[in-house]
Structures are given as structure tokens and as C-alpha cells.
Short mmCIF file of C-alpha atoms in Angstrom, two decimals:
data_model
loop_
_atom_site.label_atom_id
_atom_site.label_comp_id
_atom_site.label_asym_id
_atom_site.label_seq_id
_atom_site.Cartn_x
_atom_site.Cartn_y
_atom_site.Cartn_z
CA MET A 1 0.01 0.00 -0.01
CA TYR A 2 2.68 2.50 1.10
CA GLU A 3 4.90 1.40 -1.73
CA THR A 4 2.10 2.07 -4.29
CA ILE A 5 1.44 5.47 -2.82
CA GLY A 6 5.17 6.22 -3.01
CA ILE A 7 5.29 5.21 -6.69
CA TRP A 8 2.36 7.41 -7.56
CA VAL A 9 3.85 10.35 -5.68
CA GLY A 10 7.18 9.77 -7.52
CA ALA A 11 5.42 9.57 -10.91
CA PHE A 12 3.44 12.76 -10.20
CA PHE A 13 6.53 14.77 -9.28
CA THR A 14 8.52 13.36 -12.19
CA LEU A 15 5.83 14.57 -14.60
CA ALA A 16 5.60 17.87 -12.70
CA ILE A 17 9.39 18.45 -13.21
CA TYR A 18 9.15 17.49 -16.87
CA SER A 19 6.23 19.93 -17.38
CA PHE A 20 8.91 22.64 -17.29
CA LEU A 21 9.94 21.51 -20.80
CA TYR A 22 6.67 22.98 -22.08
CA LYS A 23 6.83 26.09 -19.94
CA GLU A 24 7.41 27.11 -16.33
CA ASN A 25 4.37 26.52 -14.21
CA PRO A 26 3.37 26.33 -10.52
CA LEU A 27 3.46 22.53 -10.44
CA TYR A 28 7.09 22.62 -11.56
CA ARG A 29 7.96 25.15 -8.91
CA LEU A 30 6.22 23.09 -6.22
CA ALA A 31 8.21 20.00 -7.20
CA GLU A 32 11.45 21.99 -7.38
CA HIS A 33 10.98 23.42 -3.89
CA LEU A 34 9.94 20.07 -2.53
CA VAL A 35 13.17 18.51 -3.81
CA VAL A 36 15.23 21.04 -1.95
CA GLY A 37 13.16 20.77 1.22
CA VAL A 38 12.89 17.05 1.35
CA SER A 39 16.62 16.63 0.58
CA LEU A 40 17.51 18.92 3.47
CA GLY A 41 15.06 17.27 5.81
CA TYR A 42 16.38 13.81 4.90
CA THR A 43 19.98 15.03 5.37
CA ILE A 44 19.17 16.42 8.82
CA SER A 45 17.36 13.24 10.03
CA ILE A 46 20.14 10.94 8.69
CA THR A 47 22.85 13.10 10.18
CA TYR A 48 21.11 12.99 13.56
CA ASP A 49 20.20 9.37 13.41
CA ILE A 50 23.49 7.83 12.39
CA THR A 51 25.98 10.46 13.37
CA LEU A 52 24.96 12.82 16.18
CA LYS A 53 22.94 10.28 18.22
CA PRO A 54 25.29 7.31 18.27
CA ARG A 55 28.56 9.17 18.12
CA LEU A 56 27.96 12.16 20.34
CA ILE A 57 24.67 12.24 22.30
CA GLU A 58 24.55 8.57 23.46
CA PRO A 59 28.26 8.47 24.61
CA LEU A 60 27.79 11.74 26.46
CA LEU A 61 24.54 10.59 28.09
CA ALA A 62 26.24 7.34 29.11
CA GLY A 63 28.69 9.44 31.05
CA SER A 64 31.73 8.41 29.03
CA HIS A 65 33.94 10.04 26.35
CA TRP A 66 33.77 13.55 27.89
CA ILE A 67 36.37 14.60 25.31
CA LEU A 68 33.48 14.73 22.83
CA ILE A 69 32.33 17.98 24.48
CA ILE A 70 35.18 19.81 22.61
CA PRO A 71 34.06 18.96 19.08
CA ALA A 72 30.39 19.36 20.18
CA ILE A 73 31.16 22.97 21.29
CA LEU A 74 33.17 23.60 18.13
CA GLY A 75 30.25 22.33 16.07
CA LEU A 76 27.76 24.50 17.91
CA LEU A 77 29.89 27.57 17.25
CA TYR A 78 28.85 27.21 13.61
CA ILE A 79 25.33 28.25 14.66
CA THR A 80 26.60 31.60 15.87
CA ARG A 81 26.56 32.67 12.22
CA PHE A 82 22.85 33.43 12.84
CA ILE A 83 23.55 35.84 15.70
CA PRO A 84 25.46 38.85 14.16
CA SER A 85 26.91 40.08 17.46
CA ILE A 86 28.81 36.80 18.07
CA ALA A 87 29.02 35.59 14.45
CA TRP A 88 32.85 35.92 14.66
CA LEU A 89 32.95 32.81 16.94
CA SER A 90 32.03 30.66 13.88
CA ARG A 91 35.46 31.40 12.47
CA TYR A 92 37.05 29.06 15.02
CA PRO A 93 35.50 25.77 13.81
CA ILE A 94 36.03 26.87 10.17
CA ALA A 95 39.68 27.61 10.88
CA PHE A 96 40.05 24.28 12.72
CA LEU A 97 38.50 22.28 9.91
CA MET A 98 40.47 24.11 7.20
CA GLY A 99 43.73 23.83 8.99
CA THR A 100 43.40 20.11 9.81
CA SER A 101 42.08 19.35 6.29
CA MET A 102 44.97 21.21 4.67
CA GLY A 103 47.55 19.56 6.91
CA VAL A 104 46.21 16.06 6.35
CA SER A 105 45.50 16.36 2.69
CA PHE A 106 48.36 18.41 1.27
CA PRO A 107 51.12 15.74 1.04
CA LEU A 108 48.66 13.04 -0.23
CA THR A 109 46.99 15.43 -2.66
CA MET A 110 50.34 16.51 -4.12
CA LYS A 111 51.25 12.87 -4.62
CA ALA A 112 47.86 11.80 -6.04
CA TRP A 113 47.05 14.75 -8.27
CA VAL A 114 50.46 16.02 -9.34
CA LEU A 115 53.32 13.59 -8.91
CA ARG A 116 51.47 10.47 -10.07
CA GLN A 117 49.96 12.27 -13.02
CA LEU A 118 53.44 13.56 -14.02
CA GLU A 119 54.74 10.02 -13.69
CA GLY A 120 51.87 8.76 -15.89
CA ALA A 121 52.64 11.30 -18.58
CA MET A 122 56.28 10.31 -18.66
CA ALA A 123 55.65 7.28 -20.75
CA PRO A 124 58.42 5.88 -22.88
CA LEU A 125 57.75 6.30 -26.57
CA TYR A 126 58.88 2.85 -27.43
CA VAL A 127 59.82 -0.23 -25.45
CA SER A 128 60.79 -3.52 -27.03
CA GLY A 129 57.70 -5.58 -27.70
CA MET A 130 55.27 -2.68 -27.99
CA ASN A 131 52.90 -2.83 -30.94
CA TRP A 132 52.47 0.19 -33.23
CA SER A 133 49.18 1.29 -31.73
CA GLU A 134 50.73 1.64 -28.26
CA VAL A 135 53.66 3.58 -29.72
CA ALA A 136 51.28 5.90 -31.58
CA GLY A 137 49.20 6.33 -28.40
CA ASN A 138 52.26 7.28 -26.41
CA ILE A 139 53.36 9.82 -29.07
CA VAL A 140 49.89 11.40 -29.12
CA LEU A 141 49.85 11.45 -25.29
CA ILE A 142 53.18 13.24 -24.99
CA LEU A 143 52.74 15.63 -27.89
CA GLY A 144 49.16 16.38 -26.83
CA THR A 145 50.17 17.15 -23.24
CA LEU A 146 53.03 19.39 -24.37
CA ALA A 147 50.87 21.22 -26.91
CA ALA A 148 48.12 21.89 -24.36
CA LEU A 149 50.66 23.12 -21.83
CA ILE A 150 52.11 25.48 -24.46
CA TYR A 151 48.66 26.91 -25.11
CA PHE A 152 48.44 27.83 -21.41
CA PHE A 153 51.92 29.37 -21.36
CA PHE A 154 51.22 33.07 -21.44
CA SER A 155 54.66 34.55 -20.77
CA LYS A 156 55.65 34.36 -24.46
CA PRO A 157 53.59 35.46 -27.53
CA HIS A 158 52.11 32.52 -29.39
CA LYS A 159 54.21 33.10 -32.51
CA GLY A 160 56.80 31.10 -34.33
CA LEU A 161 57.29 27.38 -34.84
CA PHE A 162 57.45 26.35 -31.20
CA PHE A 163 54.90 28.64 -29.43
CA GLY A 164 52.78 29.44 -32.49
CA THR A 165 52.40 25.97 -33.95
CA GLY A 166 52.45 24.34 -30.48
CA SER A 167 49.64 26.49 -29.18
CA LYS A 168 47.54 25.81 -32.36
CA ILE A 169 47.98 22.12 -31.88
CA GLY A 170 47.18 22.68 -28.18
CA ILE A 171 43.83 24.28 -29.12
CA TRP A 172 42.95 21.21 -31.24
CA VAL A 173 43.87 18.87 -28.42
CA ILE A 174 41.73 20.90 -26.00
CA MET A 175 38.85 20.97 -28.47
CA LEU A 176 39.07 17.20 -28.87
CA GLY A 177 38.80 16.93 -25.11
CA PHE A 178 35.75 19.23 -25.07
CA GLY A 179 34.15 17.16 -27.85
CA ALA A 180 34.62 13.93 -25.93
CA THR A 181 33.24 15.60 -22.79
CA PHE A 182 30.22 16.94 -24.74
CA GLY A 183 29.61 13.40 -26.12
CA PHE A 184 29.71 11.94 -22.63
CA THR A 185 27.48 14.71 -21.28
CA VAL A 186 24.81 13.99 -23.91
CA MET A 187 25.00 10.35 -22.93
CA GLY A 188 24.78 11.26 -19.28
CA ARG A 189 21.68 13.43 -19.72
CA ILE A 190 19.91 10.81 -21.84
CA SER A 191 20.83 8.23 -19.15
CA LEU A 192 18.99 10.33 -16.56
CA LEU A 193 15.96 10.49 -18.88
CA ILE A 194 16.13 6.72 -19.40
CA GLY A 195 16.07 6.17 -15.62
CA ARG A 196 12.90 8.22 -15.32
CA ILE A 197 11.19 6.59 -18.26
CA GLN A 198 12.01 3.14 -16.80
CA TYR A 199 10.36 4.37 -13.59
CA LEU A 200 7.28 5.69 -15.30
CA LEU A 201 6.76 2.82 -17.77
CA GLY A 202 7.89 0.06 -15.40
CA ASP A 203 7.34 0.86 -11.72
CA TRP A 204 4.26 3.05 -12.33
CA LEU A 205 2.49 1.92 -15.49
CA HIS A 206 3.85 -1.68 -15.57
CA ILE A 207 4.10 -1.49 -19.41
CA ILE A 208 7.70 -2.71 -19.37
CA LYS A 209 9.54 -5.11 -16.95
CA MET B 1 15.17 25.48 -39.21
CA LEU B 2 17.29 27.68 -36.87
CA ASN B 3 14.17 29.10 -35.32
CA ILE B 4 12.50 25.75 -34.55
CA ASP B 5 10.66 25.75 -31.23
CA ARG B 6 12.83 23.74 -28.86
CA ARG B 7 9.76 21.99 -27.54
CA TRP B 8 9.58 19.98 -30.80
CA ILE B 9 13.08 18.73 -30.07
CA PHE B 10 12.07 17.80 -26.55
CA LEU B 11 9.06 15.96 -27.93
CA ALA B 12 11.18 14.06 -30.48
CA ILE B 13 13.69 13.08 -27.79
CA GLY B 14 10.78 11.93 -25.61
CA VAL B 15 9.30 9.78 -28.38
CA VAL B 16 12.59 8.31 -29.39
CA SER B 17 13.32 7.49 -25.72
CA ILE B 18 10.00 5.69 -25.13
CA VAL B 19 9.51 3.71 -28.38
CA PRO B 20 12.63 1.43 -28.00
CA PHE B 21 11.37 0.31 -24.61
CA LEU B 22 8.07 -0.78 -26.17
CA ILE B 23 9.42 -2.55 -29.25
CA GLY B 24 12.65 -3.83 -27.76
CA ILE B 25 15.36 -3.56 -30.44
CA GLY B 26 18.04 -5.45 -28.54
CA MET B 27 21.19 -3.89 -29.89
CA PRO B 28 24.41 -5.50 -28.76
CA VAL B 29 26.70 -3.86 -26.16
CA SER B 30 30.37 -4.43 -26.64
CA THR B 31 32.69 -4.23 -23.64
CA THR B 32 35.68 -1.99 -23.11
CA VAL B 33 38.98 -2.66 -21.40
CA GLU B 34 38.29 -0.22 -18.59
CA VAL B 35 35.21 -2.14 -17.50
CA GLU B 36 36.71 -5.57 -18.25
CA ASN B 37 39.58 -4.78 -15.88
CA ILE B 38 37.19 -4.22 -12.99
CA PHE B 39 35.19 -7.37 -13.83
CA ASP B 40 38.34 -9.52 -14.07
CA TYR B 41 39.68 -8.14 -10.81
CA VAL B 42 36.53 -8.88 -8.90
CA ASN B 43 36.21 -12.26 -10.60
CA GLU B 44 39.55 -13.28 -9.11
CA LEU B 45 38.36 -12.55 -5.55
CA GLY B 46 36.95 -15.25 -3.28
CA LYS B 47 35.39 -15.81 0.14
CA ASP B 48 38.47 -14.60 2.02
CA ASP B 49 38.37 -11.25 0.27
CA ALA B 50 36.40 -7.99 0.75
CA ILE B 51 35.55 -4.93 -1.24
CA PHE B 52 34.12 -1.49 -0.49
CA ILE B 53 31.32 -0.07 -2.61
CA SER B 54 30.90 3.63 -1.82
CA PHE B 55 27.68 5.33 -2.76
CA ASP B 56 29.15 8.78 -3.28
CA TYR B 57 26.20 10.24 -5.11
CA ALA B 58 22.73 11.70 -4.63
CA PRO B 59 19.40 10.75 -6.29
CA GLY B 60 20.15 13.18 -9.17
CA THR B 61 22.58 10.67 -10.72
CA GLN B 62 20.89 7.54 -9.40
CA ALA B 63 19.99 6.40 -12.88
CA GLU B 64 23.60 6.14 -13.87
CA ASN B 65 25.33 5.23 -10.60
CA THR B 66 22.99 2.69 -9.05
CA PRO B 67 23.14 0.12 -11.87
CA MET B 68 26.99 0.05 -11.56
CA ALA B 69 26.85 -0.46 -7.80
CA ILE B 70 24.26 -3.17 -8.14
CA ALA B 71 26.20 -4.99 -10.85
CA VAL B 72 29.45 -5.07 -8.85
CA MET B 73 27.61 -5.92 -5.60
CA ARG B 74 25.91 -8.95 -7.40
CA HIS B 75 29.31 -10.04 -8.72
CA ALA B 76 30.99 -9.86 -5.37
CA LEU B 77 28.14 -11.61 -3.50
CA HIS B 78 28.11 -14.32 -6.21
CA ASN B 79 31.81 -15.00 -5.36
CA ASP B 80 31.19 -14.85 -1.58
CA VAL B 81 33.28 -11.74 -1.38
CA SER B 82 32.40 -9.54 1.63
CA VAL B 83 30.96 -6.19 0.65
CA PHE B 84 31.18 -2.98 2.76
CA LEU B 85 28.65 -0.40 1.74
CA THR B 86 29.50 3.28 2.61
CA ALA B 87 28.39 6.73 1.56
CA ASN B 88 30.13 10.08 1.53
CA GLN B 89 26.92 12.09 1.85
CA PRO B 90 23.62 11.63 3.66
CA LEU B 91 21.66 11.19 0.41
CA GLY B 92 24.11 8.50 -0.66
CA HIS B 93 23.19 6.62 2.51
CA GLY B 94 19.68 6.29 1.07
CA MET B 95 21.14 5.16 -2.23
CA ALA B 96 23.05 2.33 -0.47
CA ILE B 97 19.94 1.20 1.30
CA GLY B 98 18.00 1.29 -1.98
CA ALA B 99 20.64 -0.72 -3.80
CA LEU B 100 20.75 -3.36 -1.05
CA HIS B 101 16.93 -3.67 -1.15
CA TYR B 102 17.05 -4.08 -4.91
CA VAL B 103 19.64 -6.90 -4.74
CA THR B 104 17.52 -8.72 -2.07
CA ASP B 105 14.08 -8.07 -3.63
CA PRO B 106 12.40 -11.40 -4.50
CA ALA B 107 10.61 -9.68 -7.37
CA ILE B 108 13.88 -8.92 -9.16
CA PRO B 109 15.74 -11.76 -11.00
CA ASP B 110 19.08 -12.79 -9.56
CA PHE B 111 18.05 -11.71 -6.03
CA TYR B 112 19.81 -12.83 -2.93
CA GLU B 113 18.06 -13.89 0.36
CA SER B 114 19.34 -11.74 3.18
CA VAL B 115 19.75 -13.02 6.72
CA SER B 116 19.90 -10.27 9.30
CA PHE B 117 22.76 -10.04 11.83
CA GLU B 118 20.41 -10.94 14.62
CA ASP B 119 18.86 -13.99 12.91
CA TRP B 120 22.13 -15.91 12.67
CA SER B 121 23.60 -14.91 16.00
CA ALA B 122 23.35 -18.44 17.39
CA LEU B 123 25.52 -19.78 14.57
CA ARG B 124 27.94 -16.91 15.05
CA ASP B 125 28.21 -17.62 18.73
CA ALA B 126 28.94 -21.23 17.87
CA GLY B 127 31.91 -20.05 15.83
CA ILE B 128 30.45 -20.89 12.43
CA VAL B 129 31.50 -18.03 10.16
CA ASP B 130 32.98 -19.78 7.12
CA LYS B 131 30.52 -19.23 4.25
CA ASP B 132 30.15 -22.85 3.15
CA GLU B 133 29.76 -24.07 6.77
CA LEU B 134 27.42 -21.26 7.50
CA VAL B 135 25.05 -22.07 4.63
CA SER B 136 25.08 -25.76 5.59
CA ALA B 137 24.28 -25.03 9.21
CA TRP B 138 21.64 -22.44 8.32
CA GLU B 139 19.87 -24.80 5.92
CA SER B 140 20.12 -27.70 8.39
CA GLU B 141 18.01 -25.58 10.75
CA GLY B 142 15.18 -25.91 8.19
CA ASN B 143 15.71 -22.73 6.27
CA VAL B 144 15.01 -23.21 2.52
CA LEU B 145 16.36 -20.98 -0.21
CA PRO B 146 13.43 -19.43 -2.10
CA GLU B 147 12.86 -20.45 -5.68
CA GLY B 148 14.96 -18.44 -8.20
CA CYS B 149 17.19 -17.10 -5.48
CA SER B 150 20.90 -16.79 -6.17
CA GLY B 151 21.98 -17.62 -2.66
CA TRP B 152 22.04 -16.65 1.02
CA ILE B 153 23.79 -13.52 2.12
CA PHE B 154 24.49 -13.02 5.87
CA GLU B 155 24.67 -9.52 7.33
CA GLY B 156 28.03 -9.13 8.98
CA ARG B 157 29.63 -11.92 6.91
CA ASP B 158 28.67 -11.12 3.32
CA TYR B 159 27.72 -7.49 3.65
CA ALA B 160 27.80 -4.60 6.12
CA LEU B 161 25.82 -1.43 5.59
CA LEU B 162 28.21 1.10 7.19
CA GLY B 163 26.45 4.02 5.51
CA TYR B 164 27.24 7.69 5.75
CA ALA B 165 29.88 9.28 7.97
CA PRO B 166 30.66 12.99 7.95
CA VAL B 167 33.93 14.44 6.64
CA PHE B 168 34.27 11.29 4.58
CA ASN B 169 37.80 11.97 3.29
CA LEU B 170 39.09 11.79 6.83
CA VAL B 171 36.96 8.73 7.47
CA ILE B 172 38.79 6.97 4.50
CA LEU B 173 42.10 8.04 6.02
CA GLY B 174 41.00 6.72 9.45
CA MET B 175 39.88 3.41 7.95
CA THR B 176 43.44 2.84 6.71
CA ASN B 177 44.12 2.06 10.38
CA SER B 178 40.82 0.68 11.63
CA ILE B 179 37.40 0.39 10.05
CA GLU B 180 35.76 -0.27 13.40
CA ALA B 181 37.19 2.98 14.88
CA GLN B 182 35.37 4.91 12.19
CA TYR B 183 32.22 2.83 12.22
CA PRO B 184 31.66 1.37 15.73
CA GLN B 185 28.19 0.46 14.57
CA ASP B 186 26.61 -0.19 11.19
CA ALA B 187 23.59 1.65 9.91
CA HIS B 188 21.31 -0.88 11.53
CA GLY B 189 22.90 -0.35 14.99
CA ASN B 190 24.81 -3.66 15.00
CA SER B 191 28.25 -3.62 16.62
CA THR B 192 30.81 -3.87 13.83
CA GLY B 193 33.35 -5.37 16.25
CA GLU B 194 31.18 -8.49 16.41
CA MET B 195 31.01 -8.89 12.63
CA PRO B 196 33.12 -11.68 11.18
CA MET B 197 33.90 -9.68 8.10
CA LEU B 198 35.47 -6.95 10.20
CA ARG B 199 37.56 -9.43 12.21
CA ASP B 200 38.99 -10.63 8.90
CA HIS B 201 39.28 -7.20 7.41
CA LYS B 202 40.19 -4.80 10.20
CA SER B 203 41.38 -1.95 8.03
CA LEU B 204 41.53 -0.89 4.40
CA ARG B 205 44.97 -2.53 4.25
CA GLU B 206 43.14 -5.84 4.44
CA VAL B 207 40.43 -4.89 1.84
CA ASP B 208 41.00 -5.76 -1.81
CA LEU B 209 39.15 -3.08 -3.70
CA ALA B 210 37.22 0.23 -3.24
CA LEU B 211 34.70 1.03 -5.93
CA SER B 212 33.53 4.62 -5.70
CA CYS B 213 30.20 5.06 -7.47
CA SER B 214 30.23 8.81 -7.72
CA GLY B 215 28.40 11.74 -9.10
CA SER B 216 31.02 14.27 -8.04
CA GLY B 217 34.73 14.69 -7.76
CA ALA B 218 34.72 13.21 -4.31
CA CYS B 219 35.65 9.84 -5.85
CA VAL B 220 39.20 11.07 -5.95
CA TRP B 221 39.27 10.92 -2.15
CA TRP B 222 39.68 7.17 -2.48
CA ILE B 223 42.75 7.66 -4.51
CA THR B 224 44.17 10.41 -2.33
CA TYR B 225 43.58 8.86 1.05
CA ALA B 226 43.49 5.14 0.31
CA ARG B 227 45.40 4.44 -2.91
CA GLU B 228 48.30 6.81 -2.27
CA LYS B 229 48.65 6.06 1.44
CA ILE B 230 48.44 2.31 1.56
CA GLY B 231 48.34 1.29 -2.11
CA MET B 232 44.71 0.09 -2.00
CA PRO B 233 43.27 -0.83 -5.43
CA VAL B 234 40.56 1.60 -6.45
CA ALA B 235 38.02 1.60 -9.26
CA PHE B 236 35.56 4.25 -10.37
CA GLY B 237 31.94 4.12 -11.43
CA VAL B 238 31.30 7.69 -12.50
CA THR B 239 28.59 9.59 -14.34
CA ALA B 240 29.15 9.99 -18.10
CA VAL B 241 29.68 13.74 -17.66
CA MET B 242 32.65 13.06 -15.44
CA ALA B 243 34.07 10.11 -17.30
CA THR B 244 36.60 12.02 -19.46
CA ASP B 245 38.02 13.78 -16.34
CA TYR B 246 39.07 10.45 -14.89
CA TYR B 247 40.64 8.68 -17.79
CA PRO B 248 44.08 10.12 -16.80
CA TYR B 249 43.83 8.12 -13.57
CA ILE B 250 43.66 4.92 -15.60
CA GLN B 251 46.69 6.06 -17.62
CA SER B 252 48.69 6.69 -14.45
CA GLY B 253 47.67 3.39 -12.96
CA GLN B 254 45.93 4.96 -9.95
CA ILE B 255 42.67 3.18 -10.70
CA ILE B 256 42.29 -0.34 -12.09
CA GLY B 257 39.30 0.61 -14.25
CA GLN B 258 36.30 2.79 -14.71
CA MET B 259 32.64 2.50 -15.57
CA GLY B 260 31.51 5.60 -17.35
CA GLY B 261 27.78 6.33 -17.11
CA LEU B 262 24.90 3.97 -17.88
CA ARG B 263 26.99 2.53 -20.76
CA GLY B 264 29.66 1.35 -18.27
CA ALA B 265 27.04 -0.27 -16.09
CA ALA B 266 25.52 -1.98 -19.12
CA GLU B 267 28.94 -3.35 -20.06
CA TYR B 268 29.33 -4.85 -16.57
CA GLU B 269 25.85 -6.35 -16.79
CA VAL B 270 26.79 -7.95 -20.11
CA LEU B 271 30.00 -9.40 -18.58
CA LEU B 272 28.00 -10.78 -15.62
CA TYR B 273 25.49 -12.38 -17.99
CA GLU B 274 28.07 -13.81 -20.40
CA ASN B 275 30.06 -15.33 -17.58
CA GLY B 276 27.03 -16.94 -15.96
CA VAL B 277 27.00 -14.77 -12.90
CA THR B 278 23.47 -13.60 -13.50
CA VAL B 279 20.65 -15.19 -15.50
CA THR B 280 19.66 -11.91 -17.19
CA THR B 281 21.01 -8.39 -17.80
CA GLY B 282 19.72 -5.47 -15.79
CA LYS B 283 18.23 -2.04 -16.16
CA ALA B 284 21.33 -0.48 -17.65
CA PHE B 285 21.38 -2.88 -20.56
CA THR B 286 17.78 -2.39 -21.41
CA GLY B 287 18.36 1.32 -21.46
CA MET B 288 21.06 1.07 -24.14
CA ASP B 289 18.60 0.76 -27.07
CA VAL B 290 17.12 4.07 -26.04
CA GLN B 291 20.61 5.55 -25.62
CA SER B 292 21.51 4.58 -29.17
CA ALA B 293 18.29 5.80 -30.63
CA ALA B 294 18.56 9.12 -28.84
CA HIS B 295 22.14 9.52 -29.95
CA LEU B 296 21.15 8.97 -33.55
CA LEU B 297 18.53 11.66 -33.25
CA ILE B 298 20.94 14.11 -31.68
CA ILE B 299 23.55 13.41 -34.37
CA PHE B 300 20.82 14.03 -37.01
CA LEU B 301 19.83 17.28 -35.27
CA ILE B 302 23.42 18.49 -35.04
CA ILE B 303 23.98 17.79 -38.77
CA MET B 304 20.68 19.49 -39.74
CA GLY B 305 21.46 22.46 -37.52
CA ASN B 306 24.88 22.88 -39.06
CA ILE B 307 23.47 22.61 -42.58
CA ALA B 308 20.81 25.22 -41.81
CA PHE B 309 23.40 27.46 -40.09
CA PHE B 310 25.92 27.45 -42.96
CA ALA B 311 23.36 27.30 -45.76
CA GLY B 312 21.73 30.60 -44.81
CA GLY B 313 21.33 31.47 -41.16
CA PHE B 314 24.98 32.47 -40.60
CA HIS B 315 25.59 34.45 -43.78
CA LYS B 316 22.27 36.18 -43.89
CA LYS B 317 22.58 37.07 -40.21
CA THR B 318 19.09 35.78 -39.49
CA ALA B 319 17.96 36.91 -36.12
CA LEU B 320 17.63 33.97 -33.88
CA LYS B 321 14.84 33.83 -31.37
CA GLY B 322 15.84 34.94 -27.90
CA ARG B 323 19.22 36.34 -29.14
CA GLY B 324 18.05 39.90 -29.95
#
């Protein structure tokens, strides 16, 4: 019974959202606002139920883990944003979070995002046993990376054989990347539509399995 | 042509997206190396191994991400691999619950029969935690596997719904030392310390793979905090929009493979079906007919738009609607 009601509600709001494709209307706005409201409500309830309650409130009520008072107070300081006269207090938890996050993540982020990527780009053009497609791929990879980097090098005018031709090839490489991203984006958007149609035709109308 | 009302295009996309579902074209889906690598890796795992599936997305990308998570979860459960389910955001928590329900729903083909942590506590207390012995003992108590069911899955042995935890990047970092320290309880309130799968896999160092099904850049956290710190193998299941951004991570060897969008999930479903893991393909595969049809229409529209643009619209400086 409840599942059926849920499916009908889901179908109604799916159609309400898609009604925007014809033109903006009150039903669409109702659905849009409900998405925001329900998401926030769900987030608050989940955060309370599986984070605040078992990890903070229950240990404190049990009389143990008094150290948790410190993060609890730091967390509560965020709420001072709503009281202008003491809003400055909210800077402390923000500073704490930013400082610890930076300290923890900086070395690993450098390794993951910069050093490993550099290592990946330093592929040998040819190693004994490689077939021609791998060699061609490595050449494209290295020349493409260099050309794209030249395009973003602004300290020299993009003229001449090296900077002029290099930056032109760089534009082509970047455009190819944008083209691939656009193709994937179209695929992604259609996938979301497919998900909704499967819901409407399957779960709601039972026309398809 | 250049001034066509966009609603006609929406209508055409709508029609093209519905008709293939009704007539069932059944176009083949070929598999790519990026997806095959994930499949082969999971296929090599057995009952002593464990993987993480992280639901790092919200309902907005559910259509793309959920089929990937379900496909890999089915594969792991089929091989008796223990599966930890986590989420980096509260809405992802709901996605994890939904995927688990889907895999254990008797109305869906290839479903698994779930046994709650409480229901098999007597066997656990008796020290029976090996999967084969557990199934024998459970069935000797008179429990019968439902018709069409793919097998038993025991909460705490085969899966653990750990769910959402805040500041998830630091949670990943913490789990490299102890999973239990980050998740003293699972989402159902069960003590993780009593779970056999956590006794065998105390930290991420003893886990064989993390699959991040993600609708945002947060999937990279698994590389930054798990892969780079302890060398944990990581795979991505990302939305199609994100897919091109993460190909460099395959090139650099930081991820073993990647499923990009619904297409990636469909490929995994095909591999499951062709290798006898499932008796049928899933929702992602059935959506591929529509995907192909919609792409053909979009290609046609792009070509027609360009022809119209260069044949007259551009040179005659025709005023386009809404562009002044």
C-alpha cells in the first residue's frame, strides 16, 4: 500500500518536473521546492540518526567520552553565524577544519594529483615488444600534453614554430577533449531520462519489466 | 530550421526514448578494457576477500550510478566476497539502502536472500563463520532457499551497511588504520566489532578493492587517502559527464578501471550475463537501445542544425529567437 502511494507520488513529481519542458508553471515550482526541502530534511534526519545520536549524544549521556564535548562545542559555534553580534565565533571551527584538512590532505593530494599524473605522462615512446598502436598512443599522449601546456603558457607570444604551432595544436587537443566531454555529457543526460522513463513505464504503469 | 521551437526537439527526444522500450530492439553492447579490468579483478576474488562499494552520489545521478553499484555488488556476492557499503553524503546513504533492497528483492531476477545479523547470532556464537559451513548449518535448521534465489547472504559476513559518515575523506584516512574505529556500529545499529567480516578485514589494508560510484569529484578521495597512502586498489563508477576527467587516472595506474555512465554499467551487466554470474541483464542494458536511438537523433539534429546554419542562417545574419 505505502509502496504504491510512493510510486504514484514519484510519478506525479517526475511529470511535474518535466512539465517545465513545455513552460514554467506552478506545479514545476512546487516540485522543485519540495526536492530542496525534502533533501534537506532527509539530510538532517540521517545526520542526527547515524552520526549525532550514536557518536555524540549517546556516549555523552552514558557518562563516558567527555572529550566529545570539545568537538560538540566547536560544532555548535557554527550556529553563531545566525547571531550577528557573536558571528565571529564561527570562524574558530572553520579555521580548525580548514587547518586540519589542509595539513592532512596536502602531502597526499600532491602525490595523487600532481606527482602520479606527471609520472603517468612520462611514458616511454617505445619499449621492445610494443605494438604500433601503443607507440602511436604514447606519441599522441606526450605531444598532446606538451601542446596543451604550451597553449596555457602566457609569458611568451604565441608566434613562431614552437609557441605558435604548438599552441595551435594545443587548441585542437583541448577541443578534442571538449568534444569527448560533450559526447559523454549528452550520454549522461539521456541516461537520466532513461532512468525516469524506466520508472514511469515500469514501476508506475507496468508497461515494461 | 534555426528558429524551430525547442519543444519540438524535446518531444522528439521523448518519443525516441520511449518507443525502443516498447518494441525492444536489442542492440548489442560491446565491452571496453576499462570495465573488463574491474570485472576480471572482482572475478579473481573469493570468500576470504572483501571490497568497499561507496555510494558517493545523490538521487540526481541515481539512474547512472545505481546500476553500476548493483552490478558489482551482485558479482561480489556471487563470489562470496564480503561487501562493505559506505556513503560520503547523507543522500548516498539512502542510495546504499535502496541498492541493497534491490539486490535482495524477490521480485527482481538474480536476487539474494538476506539473513539479518540478529537472525544468525546463534551460529555466530557457535563459531560458524565460514561461508560454506554457515550455509550448511543455516539450511540444516530448516531454512530453505526461495525459488529463483541466487543464494544466502548473511549480514556481517557477506555485507555490512556502514552507511554515511561525515567528513568522509578523513573517514577513509582513518579506515586505513581501523574500520571499526570509524564505524563502531553499522547503519542498523549492529556492533561492527562482532562482525566476522570486520574481524578478517580490520582496516583498508586488508580490503581488496574500493569502488567509488560517484556523481562528483569526491571519488578522488579514495585515490588520495587510500590508494596513495596504503596502495589500496581503487576503481571508479562515475557519471558520463565526469568520465573524461578520470581517464588520466587509468593512464597513471591509480585506478584499475572505470565504468562511465549507464553505458559502463551496461557493459558490466553484459559481462555478468556472459560469464554466468546472472541469468539476465539489468536495467542499464535495457536502457542502451534508447541511448543509441537518442544519440542517432541528436547526431541528426546536429547535422541538420549545421546545414541550416551554414546554408543561410549564418551568412544572412538571420535573427535567432531569444538572441536579440
